[in-house]
XYZ file of N, CA, C and O in Angstrom:
748
model
N 180.538 12.058 89.006
C 180.747 12.690 90.527
C 179.462 13.733 90.585
O 179.331 14.252 89.728
N 178.908 13.574 91.760
C 177.735 14.487 92.204
C 178.030 15.350 93.263
O 178.420 14.755 94.513
N 177.994 16.731 93.289
C 178.001 17.535 94.463
C 176.788 18.003 94.594
O 176.050 18.680 93.585
N 176.465 18.568 96.029
C 175.191 19.491 96.253
C 175.925 20.688 96.796
O 176.605 20.572 97.792
N 175.625 21.849 96.267
C 176.061 23.046 96.592
C 174.954 23.987 97.105
O 173.863 24.172 96.394
N 175.004 24.196 98.213
C 173.617 24.792 98.870
C 174.087 26.350 99.335
O 175.191 26.465 100.075
N 173.477 27.118 98.608
C 173.735 28.743 99.188
C 172.485 29.084 100.138
O 171.487 28.762 99.721
N 173.027 29.518 101.011
C 171.919 29.911 102.297
C 171.629 31.386 101.960
O 172.196 32.230 101.731
N 170.136 31.434 102.316
C 169.563 32.686 102.194
C 168.157 32.528 102.528
O 167.605 31.672 103.087
N 167.350 33.930 102.648
C 165.833 33.861 102.658
C 165.106 34.169 101.503
O 165.580 35.095 100.743
N 164.080 33.275 101.348
C 163.364 33.685 100.245
C 162.288 34.980 100.221
O 162.185 35.219 101.442
N 162.180 35.315 99.249
C 161.230 36.737 99.218
C 162.064 37.902 98.715
O 163.174 38.176 99.033
N 161.326 38.904 97.999
C 161.940 39.901 97.392
C 162.348 40.691 98.590
O 163.390 41.574 98.459
N 161.915 40.957 99.816
C 162.377 41.792 100.878
C 163.807 41.539 101.248
O 164.644 42.241 101.905
N 164.286 40.066 100.849
C 165.572 39.840 101.359
C 166.525 39.655 100.134
O 167.702 39.334 100.221
N 166.131 39.940 99.018
C 166.889 39.449 97.732
C 168.151 40.287 97.954
O 169.313 39.724 97.185
N 168.424 41.477 98.183
C 169.544 42.202 98.164
C 170.207 42.431 99.415
O 170.893 43.480 99.629
N 169.934 41.489 100.447
C 170.606 41.760 101.713
C 171.761 40.819 101.773
O 171.994 39.772 101.124
N 172.605 41.330 102.677
C 173.970 40.538 103.119
C 173.612 39.131 103.512
O 174.583 38.385 103.181
N 172.802 38.763 104.184
C 172.452 37.370 104.714
C 172.102 36.637 103.253
O 172.241 35.406 103.646
N 171.782 37.161 102.300
C 171.441 36.388 101.241
C 172.610 36.095 100.117
O 172.593 35.598 99.019
N 173.918 36.451 100.728
C 175.120 36.239 99.733
C 175.076 34.818 99.206
O 175.507 34.430 98.084
N 174.808 33.641 99.961
C 174.816 32.260 99.625
C 173.951 32.071 98.354
O 174.402 31.559 97.247
N 172.595 32.835 98.444
C 171.869 32.672 97.062
C 172.468 33.267 95.937
O 172.363 33.052 94.814
N 172.936 34.375 96.507
C 173.832 35.464 95.294
C 174.902 34.762 94.635
O 175.146 34.765 93.388
N 175.593 34.175 95.334
C 176.726 33.222 94.904
C 176.177 32.371 93.880
O 176.702 32.087 92.466
N 175.273 31.485 94.164
C 174.662 30.474 93.304
C 173.944 31.109 92.072
O 174.031 30.675 90.788
N 173.284 32.238 92.371
C 172.626 33.041 91.144
C 173.942 33.386 90.076
O 173.414 33.354 88.924
N 175.007 33.883 90.325
C 176.104 34.451 89.615
C 176.566 33.360 89.052
O 176.877 33.175 87.586
N 176.934 31.966 89.786
C 177.326 30.855 89.095
C 176.517 30.434 88.085
O 176.759 30.178 86.629
N 175.101 30.296 88.318
C 174.110 29.955 87.251
C 173.840 30.781 85.925
O 173.914 30.287 84.883
N 174.014 31.950 86.351
C 174.205 33.002 85.025
C 175.486 32.789 84.280
O 175.282 32.993 82.887
N 176.411 32.731 84.801
C 177.662 32.549 84.191
C 177.877 31.392 83.287
O 178.334 30.999 82.230
N 176.899 30.242 83.892
C 176.880 28.996 83.321
C 175.778 28.799 82.400
O 175.500 27.683 81.694
N 174.868 29.975 82.104
C 173.653 29.843 81.246
C 172.658 28.801 81.588
O 172.087 28.043 80.935
N 172.451 28.452 83.110
C 171.314 27.668 83.582
C 170.610 28.422 84.404
O 170.797 29.463 84.869
N 169.518 27.907 84.709
C 168.412 28.630 85.503
C 167.833 27.692 86.495
O 167.985 26.241 86.467
N 167.032 28.075 87.592
C 166.568 27.384 88.786
C 165.236 27.140 88.523
O 164.577 27.812 88.029
N 164.866 26.006 88.917
C 163.378 25.664 88.959
C 163.051 25.238 90.365
O 163.713 24.938 91.237
N 161.744 25.760 90.387
C 161.075 25.693 91.779
C 160.913 24.089 92.095
O 160.150 23.393 91.369
N 161.311 23.638 93.355
C 161.501 22.087 93.551
C 160.983 22.034 95.110
O 160.961 22.917 95.747
N 161.025 20.662 95.713
C 160.880 20.432 96.876
C 161.842 21.183 97.852
O 162.857 20.846 97.548
N 161.411 21.992 98.683
C 162.315 22.602 99.654
C 163.168 23.455 99.248
O 164.166 23.967 99.658
N 163.211 24.030 97.844
C 163.990 24.780 97.242
C 163.989 25.138 95.936
O 163.031 24.546 95.185
N 164.891 25.956 95.342
C 164.895 26.114 93.897
C 166.380 25.317 93.661
O 167.474 25.641 94.172
N 166.468 24.541 92.634
C 167.424 23.666 92.149
C 167.748 23.994 90.633
O 167.055 24.336 89.913
N 168.873 23.827 90.508
C 169.550 24.082 88.992
C 170.593 22.895 89.085
O 171.363 22.813 90.007
N 170.985 22.201 87.916
C 172.031 21.430 87.635
C 173.002 22.046 86.509
O 172.812 22.244 85.539
N 174.296 21.898 87.130
C 175.333 22.354 86.410
C 176.303 21.061 86.092
O 176.697 20.509 86.852
N 176.752 21.105 84.616
C 177.571 20.046 84.560
C 179.025 20.674 84.158
O 178.942 21.775 83.671
N 180.267 20.122 84.623
C 181.364 20.975 84.578
C 182.492 19.934 84.735
O 182.505 19.313 85.844
N 183.457 19.730 83.543
C 184.438 18.934 83.840
C 184.138 17.417 84.206
O 184.559 16.696 85.226
N 182.932 16.761 83.921
C 182.365 15.571 84.040
C 181.894 15.427 85.332
O 181.520 14.194 85.885
N 181.744 16.403 85.832
C 180.908 16.282 87.384
C 179.610 17.017 87.082
O 179.448 17.994 86.528
N 178.578 16.877 88.092
C 177.437 17.279 88.209
C 177.213 18.035 89.616
O 177.482 17.541 90.657
N 176.992 19.417 89.468
C 176.826 20.205 90.675
C 175.355 20.608 90.689
O 174.828 21.078 89.869
N 174.613 19.669 91.712
C 173.315 20.399 92.377
C 173.146 21.650 92.796
O 173.557 21.659 93.984
N 172.635 22.384 92.375
C 172.810 23.929 93.137
C 171.538 24.009 93.752
O 170.383 23.962 93.211
N 171.325 24.378 95.048
C 170.155 24.452 95.797
C 170.208 25.717 96.699
O 171.034 26.173 97.357
N 169.123 26.449 96.395
C 168.754 27.633 97.348
C 167.497 27.078 98.126
O 166.354 27.201 97.424
N 167.819 26.749 99.367
C 166.577 26.444 100.263
C 165.533 27.194 100.146
O 165.660 28.702 100.252
N 164.133 26.968 100.204
C 162.997 27.787 100.365
C 162.596 27.645 101.767
O 161.396 28.091 102.135
N 163.086 26.992 102.833
C 162.848 26.991 104.093
C 163.045 28.077 105.048
O 162.913 27.754 106.250
N 163.738 29.000 104.593
C 164.134 30.019 105.324
C 165.362 29.490 105.858
O 165.645 28.412 106.357
N 166.276 30.361 106.233
C 167.663 30.325 106.900
C 167.551 29.261 108.125
O 168.557 28.425 107.987
N 166.860 29.546 108.930
C 166.930 28.807 110.204
C 166.403 27.548 110.039
O 166.641 26.608 110.961
N 165.829 26.875 109.056
C 165.450 25.406 108.766
C 166.097 24.941 107.583
O 165.439 23.836 106.919
N 167.363 25.345 107.124
C 167.896 24.958 106.043
C 168.345 23.445 106.025
O 168.482 22.896 104.796
N 168.555 22.924 107.152
C 168.882 21.409 107.395
C 167.789 20.592 106.652
O 168.510 19.421 106.077
N 166.839 20.762 106.610
C 165.693 20.017 106.255
C 165.959 20.039 104.731
O 165.821 18.934 104.130
N 166.133 21.181 104.076
C 166.393 21.112 102.536
C 167.640 20.325 102.122
O 167.513 19.644 101.285
N 168.714 20.593 102.914
C 169.765 19.774 102.647
C 169.853 18.402 102.785
O 170.237 17.820 101.932
N 169.161 17.990 103.822
C 169.036 16.619 104.236
C 168.173 16.116 103.129
O 168.733 14.885 102.612
N 167.186 16.470 102.581
C 166.445 16.124 101.569
C 167.209 15.879 100.240
O 167.042 14.757 99.576
N 167.881 16.928 99.589
C 168.508 16.783 98.252
C 169.814 15.917 98.407
O 169.966 15.273 97.522
N 170.382 15.673 99.539
C 171.373 14.998 99.731
C 170.724 13.380 99.506
O 171.518 12.662 98.697
N 169.651 12.981 100.186
C 169.179 11.847 99.971
C 168.633 11.544 98.515
O 168.818 10.656 97.921
N 167.800 12.592 98.052
C 167.305 12.554 96.974
C 168.169 12.245 95.741
O 167.976 11.415 94.643
N 169.373 13.068 95.949
C 170.390 12.855 94.643
C 171.393 11.853 95.073
O 172.117 11.638 94.224
N 171.270 11.202 96.265
C 172.256 10.063 96.606
C 173.614 10.632 96.563
O 174.620 10.087 95.964
N 174.035 11.879 97.283
C 175.010 12.604 97.365
C 175.948 12.321 98.778
O 175.322 12.546 99.713
N 177.185 11.887 98.749
C 177.676 11.581 99.894
C 178.028 13.063 100.619
O 178.082 14.003 100.179
N 177.983 12.974 101.985
C 178.494 14.227 102.832
C 179.533 15.032 102.441
O 179.495 16.155 102.342
N 180.675 14.192 102.141
C 181.907 14.898 101.616
C 181.890 15.565 100.305
O 182.794 16.541 99.844
N 180.814 15.401 99.637
C 180.581 16.256 98.350
C 179.450 17.498 98.832
O 178.698 17.996 97.661
N 179.294 17.638 100.051
C 178.144 18.785 100.322
C 179.283 20.047 100.436
O 180.176 19.994 101.083
N 178.697 21.059 99.835
C 179.341 22.484 100.114
C 178.301 23.549 100.480
O 177.104 23.688 99.686
N 178.237 24.124 101.586
C 177.436 25.281 102.055
C 178.254 26.541 101.889
O 179.080 26.957 102.343
N 177.409 27.300 101.082
C 177.969 28.759 100.874
C 177.111 29.687 101.878
O 175.932 29.823 101.582
N 177.794 30.360 102.654
C 177.109 31.235 103.862
C 177.933 32.695 103.924
O 179.238 32.781 103.615
N 177.013 33.550 104.501
C 177.699 34.720 104.766
C 178.317 34.720 106.254
O 178.115 33.886 107.012
N 179.333 35.601 106.461
C 180.241 35.480 107.407
C 180.570 36.951 107.828
O 181.277 37.764 107.080
N 180.083 37.313 109.061
C 180.534 38.733 109.635
C 181.832 38.878 110.045
O 182.447 40.086 110.235
N 182.597 37.782 110.466
C 183.935 38.049 110.742
C 185.070 37.964 109.773
O 186.113 38.215 110.003
N 184.539 38.093 108.415
C 185.358 38.145 107.472
C 185.173 39.443 106.814
O 184.119 40.046 106.762
N 186.281 40.228 106.278
C 186.176 41.589 105.567
C 185.208 41.292 104.296
O 184.836 40.464 103.721
N 184.769 42.288 103.907
C 183.902 42.156 102.759
C 184.543 41.568 101.463
O 185.437 42.042 101.046
N 183.969 40.760 101.097
C 184.253 40.141 99.902
C 185.239 38.810 99.875
O 185.527 38.097 98.897
N 185.902 38.812 101.116
C 186.881 37.741 101.556
C 186.132 36.373 101.214
O 184.775 36.190 101.867
N 186.513 35.398 100.899
C 186.209 34.035 101.015
C 186.983 32.973 101.744
O 188.176 33.021 101.494
N 186.581 32.104 102.431
C 187.298 30.941 103.052
C 186.627 29.609 102.866
O 185.454 29.672 103.223
N 187.395 28.887 102.378
C 186.929 27.318 102.131
C 187.423 26.585 103.379
O 188.792 26.579 103.538
N 186.407 25.750 103.922
C 186.989 24.993 105.069
C 186.256 23.742 104.616
O 185.205 23.540 104.245
N 187.058 22.507 105.150
C 186.661 21.084 105.097
C 185.303 20.884 105.993
O 184.686 20.002 106.027
N 185.379 21.578 107.130
C 184.199 21.239 108.240
C 184.585 22.693 109.238
O 185.592 23.254 109.017
N 183.736 22.454 110.186
C 183.862 23.763 111.179
C 182.707 23.866 112.035
O 181.543 23.227 111.805
N 182.601 24.688 112.867
C 181.507 24.915 113.857
C 180.516 25.883 113.234
O 180.812 26.399 111.933
N 179.430 26.246 113.738
C 178.422 27.165 113.105
C 178.771 28.542 113.050
O 178.155 29.409 112.382
N 179.696 28.928 114.302
C 180.173 30.444 114.134
C 179.087 31.204 114.505
O 179.195 32.311 114.093
N 178.056 30.882 115.238
C 176.767 31.376 115.435
C 175.849 31.721 114.296
O 174.696 32.382 114.468
N 175.963 30.975 113.372
C 175.118 31.372 112.067
C 174.037 30.190 112.236
O 174.212 29.072 112.221
N 172.864 30.691 112.197
C 171.693 29.962 112.418
C 171.333 28.883 111.440
O 170.815 27.844 111.563
N 171.625 29.327 110.142
C 171.519 28.323 108.892
C 172.395 26.999 109.079
O 171.887 25.878 108.873
N 173.694 27.381 109.553
C 174.577 26.234 109.715
C 174.118 25.452 110.854
O 174.364 24.188 110.999
N 173.877 26.170 111.809
C 173.308 25.635 113.090
C 172.252 24.330 112.729
O 172.335 23.273 113.233
N 171.297 24.924 112.291
C 170.149 23.658 111.667
C 170.787 22.831 111.003
O 170.152 21.811 111.094
N 171.718 23.091 110.007
C 172.183 21.754 108.905
C 172.884 21.019 109.993
O 172.731 19.697 110.017
N 173.810 21.496 110.786
C 174.386 20.601 111.890
C 173.618 19.797 112.598
O 173.840 18.370 112.732
N 172.425 20.277 113.256
C 171.519 19.616 113.927
C 170.796 18.604 113.295
O 170.860 17.379 113.659
N 170.406 18.849 111.960
C 169.715 17.870 111.181
C 170.505 16.910 110.543
O 170.144 15.544 110.610
N 171.656 16.953 110.215
C 172.630 16.077 109.760
C 173.359 15.329 110.695
O 174.108 14.440 110.699
N 173.665 15.930 111.997
C 174.119 15.290 113.023
C 175.760 15.487 112.914
O 176.372 14.549 113.711
N 176.025 16.411 112.217
C 177.394 16.454 112.170
C 177.851 18.059 111.732
O 177.278 18.594 111.025
N 179.039 18.297 111.936
C 179.824 19.381 111.480
C 180.852 19.261 110.061
O 181.443 19.965 109.794
N 180.954 17.913 109.951
C 181.780 17.396 108.947
C 181.262 17.512 107.589
O 181.229 16.606 106.791
N 181.257 18.676 107.216
C 180.796 18.978 105.639
C 181.665 20.395 105.409
O 181.656 21.231 106.124
N 182.028 20.620 104.126
C 182.684 21.860 103.699
C 181.652 23.014 103.740
O 180.783 22.817 103.252
N 182.340 24.163 103.789
C 181.516 25.268 103.670
C 182.422 26.498 103.073
O 183.655 26.581 103.245
N 181.734 27.248 102.251
C 182.468 28.438 101.822
C 181.928 29.640 102.498
O 180.708 29.920 102.367
N 182.691 30.418 103.330
C 182.333 31.488 103.990
C 182.584 32.661 103.148
O 183.728 32.774 102.755
N 181.552 33.665 102.791
C 181.740 34.706 102.081
C 181.745 35.958 103.257
O 180.536 36.154 103.697
N 182.739 36.686 103.074
C 182.499 38.084 103.988
C 181.822 39.238 103.805
O 181.872 39.522 102.579
N 181.092 39.491 104.687
C 180.139 40.592 104.440
C 180.551 41.742 105.500
O 179.854 42.919 105.503
N 181.742 41.747 105.981
C 182.389 42.785 107.117
C 181.302 42.868 108.219
O 180.195 42.084 108.478
N 181.830 43.598 108.937
C 181.001 43.888 110.145
C 180.754 45.324 110.551
O 181.175 46.081 111.699
N 180.476 46.057 109.700
C 180.060 47.380 109.672
C 178.963 47.884 110.540
O 178.085 48.735 109.790
N 178.787 47.508 111.784
C 177.722 47.794 112.556
C 178.009 48.014 114.124
O 179.044 47.502 114.552
N 176.997 48.885 114.727
C 177.454 49.234 116.079
C 176.719 47.881 117.101
O 175.934 47.379 116.641
N 177.210 48.309 118.162
C 176.872 47.095 119.289
C 175.427 47.111 119.240
O 174.453 47.921 119.341
N 174.930 45.793 119.123
C 173.437 45.614 119.284
C 172.775 45.832 117.768
O 171.385 45.491 117.725
N 173.353 46.100 116.792
C 172.789 46.253 115.646
C 173.163 45.323 114.522
O 172.918 45.334 113.422
N 173.634 44.006 114.871
C 174.417 42.953 114.106
C 172.980 42.448 113.198
O 173.099 42.240 111.852
N 171.570 42.154 113.807
C 170.724 41.615 112.865
C 170.237 42.587 111.871
O 169.981 42.397 110.692
N 170.174 43.966 112.276
C 169.795 44.962 111.270
C 170.812 45.047 110.150
O 170.675 45.275 108.813
N 172.045 44.885 110.537
C 173.246 45.090 109.437
C 173.278 43.589 108.570
O 173.113 43.846 107.357
N 173.068 42.454 109.176
C 172.948 41.212 108.320
C 171.647 41.440 107.342
O 171.916 41.081 106.266
N 170.728 41.634 107.958
C 169.591 41.716 107.235
C 169.259 42.813 106.084
O 168.148 43.139 105.557
N 170.214 43.855 106.405
C 170.316 45.038 105.545
C 170.877 44.969 104.190
O 171.398 43.915 103.835
N 170.309 45.884 103.378
C 170.708 45.583 101.851
C 172.189 46.192 101.767
O 172.755 47.032 102.578
N 172.812 45.605 100.715
C 174.198 46.174 100.520
C 174.270 47.499 99.971
O 173.314 48.113 99.536
N 175.284 48.416 100.438
C 175.202 49.553 99.971
C 175.704 49.765 98.688
O 176.339 48.789 97.940
N 176.003 51.002 98.103
C 176.337 51.203 96.787
C 177.917 50.922 96.711
O 178.267 50.554 95.671
N 178.347 51.474 97.596
C 179.833 51.333 97.784
C 180.309 49.889 97.839
O 181.120 49.316 97.191
N 179.641 49.027 98.725
C 179.756 47.428 98.692
C 179.511 46.930 97.273
O 180.207 46.047 96.951
N 178.588 47.200 96.661
C 178.097 46.717 95.429
C 178.988 46.917 94.237
O 179.022 46.216 93.344
N 180.028 47.697 94.508
C 181.095 48.155 93.571
C 182.205 46.907 93.518
O 182.693 46.559 92.380
N 182.164 46.116 94.531
C 183.213 45.088 94.817
C 182.533 43.691 94.712
O 183.086 42.671 94.461
N 181.124 43.847 94.877
C 180.256 42.245 95.285
C 180.603 41.466 93.960
O 180.869 40.302 93.910
N 180.202 42.116 92.643
C 180.146 41.006 91.537
C 181.265 40.318 91.142
O 181.339 39.102 90.950
N 182.488 41.009 91.343
C 183.873 40.475 91.369
C 184.141 39.204 92.089
O 184.476 37.984 91.832
N 183.486 39.589 93.480
C 183.920 38.406 94.472
C 182.772 37.369 94.270
O 183.175 36.223 94.480
N 181.585 37.648 93.826
C 180.715 36.526 93.415
C 181.224 35.535 92.502
O 181.181 34.318 92.745
N 181.693 36.124 91.519
C 182.418 35.456 90.375
C 183.455 34.557 91.044
O 183.640 33.264 90.612
N 184.351 35.213 91.756
C 185.568 34.244 92.431
C 185.005 33.254 93.364
O 185.473 32.211 93.216
N 183.766 33.618 94.231
C 183.508 32.449 94.911
C 182.788 31.283 94.105
O 182.656 30.388 94.275
N 182.237 31.705 92.927
C 181.805 30.759 92.070
C 182.818 29.877 91.434
O 182.701 28.489 91.055
N 183.919 30.408 91.158
C 185.097 29.596 90.675
C 185.408 28.798 91.812
O 185.979 27.535 91.526
N 185.560 29.262 93.003
C 185.943 28.370 94.313
C 184.966 26.879 94.394
O 185.469 26.004 94.671
N 183.654 27.319 94.007
C 182.607 26.160 93.983
C 183.303 25.177 93.141
O 183.092 23.899 93.587
N 183.303 25.479 91.919
C 183.648 24.442 90.886
C 184.933 23.877 91.062
O 185.317 22.705 90.863
N 185.926 24.504 91.507
C 187.308 23.944 92.278
C 187.026 22.900 93.243
O 187.765 21.927 93.319
N 186.126 23.179 94.075
C 185.855 22.318 95.246
C 185.607 20.799 94.569
O 186.029 19.617 94.770
N 184.655 20.974 93.580
C 184.094 19.444 93.102
C 185.444 19.190 91.928
O 185.273 17.891 91.815
N 186.084 19.895 91.346
C 187.227 19.424 90.511
C 188.686 19.124 91.021
O 189.228 17.958 90.577
N 189.038 19.778 91.747
C 190.217 19.591 92.543
C 190.325 19.054 93.834
O 191.421 18.850 94.558
N 189.281 19.246 94.417
C 188.996 18.942 95.976
C 189.155 19.947 96.943
O 189.672 21.215 96.411
N 188.627 19.828 97.978
C 188.648 20.896 99.049
C 189.964 21.584 99.413
O 190.227 22.633 99.556
N 191.115 20.741 99.642
C 192.352 21.187 100.091
C 193.050 22.004 99.115
O 193.746 23.218 99.491
N 193.116 21.525 97.881
C 193.575 22.146 96.588
C 193.078 23.640 96.423
O 193.647 24.476 96.346
N 191.672 23.525 96.393
C 190.932 24.745 96.211
C 191.082 25.758 97.454
O 190.908 26.989 96.998
N 191.176 25.410 98.618
C 191.559 26.179 99.757
C 192.706 27.043 99.447
O 192.683 28.183 99.818
N 193.827 26.122 99.039
C 195.073 26.894 98.902
C 195.105 28.032 97.526
O 195.674 28.799 97.622
N 194.025 27.458 96.529
C 193.979 28.643 95.561
C 193.101 29.741 95.863
O 193.362 31.080 95.202
N 192.243 29.433 96.615
C 191.177 30.619 96.855
C 191.073 31.435 98.130
O 190.438 32.524 98.201
N 191.639 30.766 99.089
C 191.556 31.397 100.567
C 192.385 32.742 100.737
O 191.719 33.619 101.495
N 193.169 33.143 100.287
C 193.787 34.248 100.333
C 193.801 35.373 99.035
O 194.512 36.229 98.931
N 192.762 35.227 98.234
C 192.491 35.926 97.075
C 191.443 37.084 97.364
O 190.557 36.753 98.212
């Protein structure tokens, strides 16, 4: 069984510690915990993780957030992975800081990365793991907040939550989205 786990973010050092890159951060934490590393490949940085008889292809698209669909579609085709084995890890301002929500499908919720994936794939019927980044911004400052760096206070809780999100990713592949939702959505 093969799974494509795509963490959304933007390439470049200026984005590396921003809230919008939490998808990359989840995959980086999972790769570090699994002692694997990413290699530069077509449309992204890719690593393969073997866990309980399954292969997880971890993808951090290098296409920038708003063109994530191109990378996702390419790697689904290249690795011959079915749509039901796709999981997209994404930031979400509608969730409190560090909260995670696994869903089998859903709307883009105004997220440009998900919007592009939906358009390229022609469907919203793929799993996503939303990672809460909170909504500590004033009216009209959403972009600055999302593209802003984590505060020292936020970074006190982020590592533990990244690890939990990594566990949820592995559970998605080993026990299925429904059971993984029951285990991780309220933690």
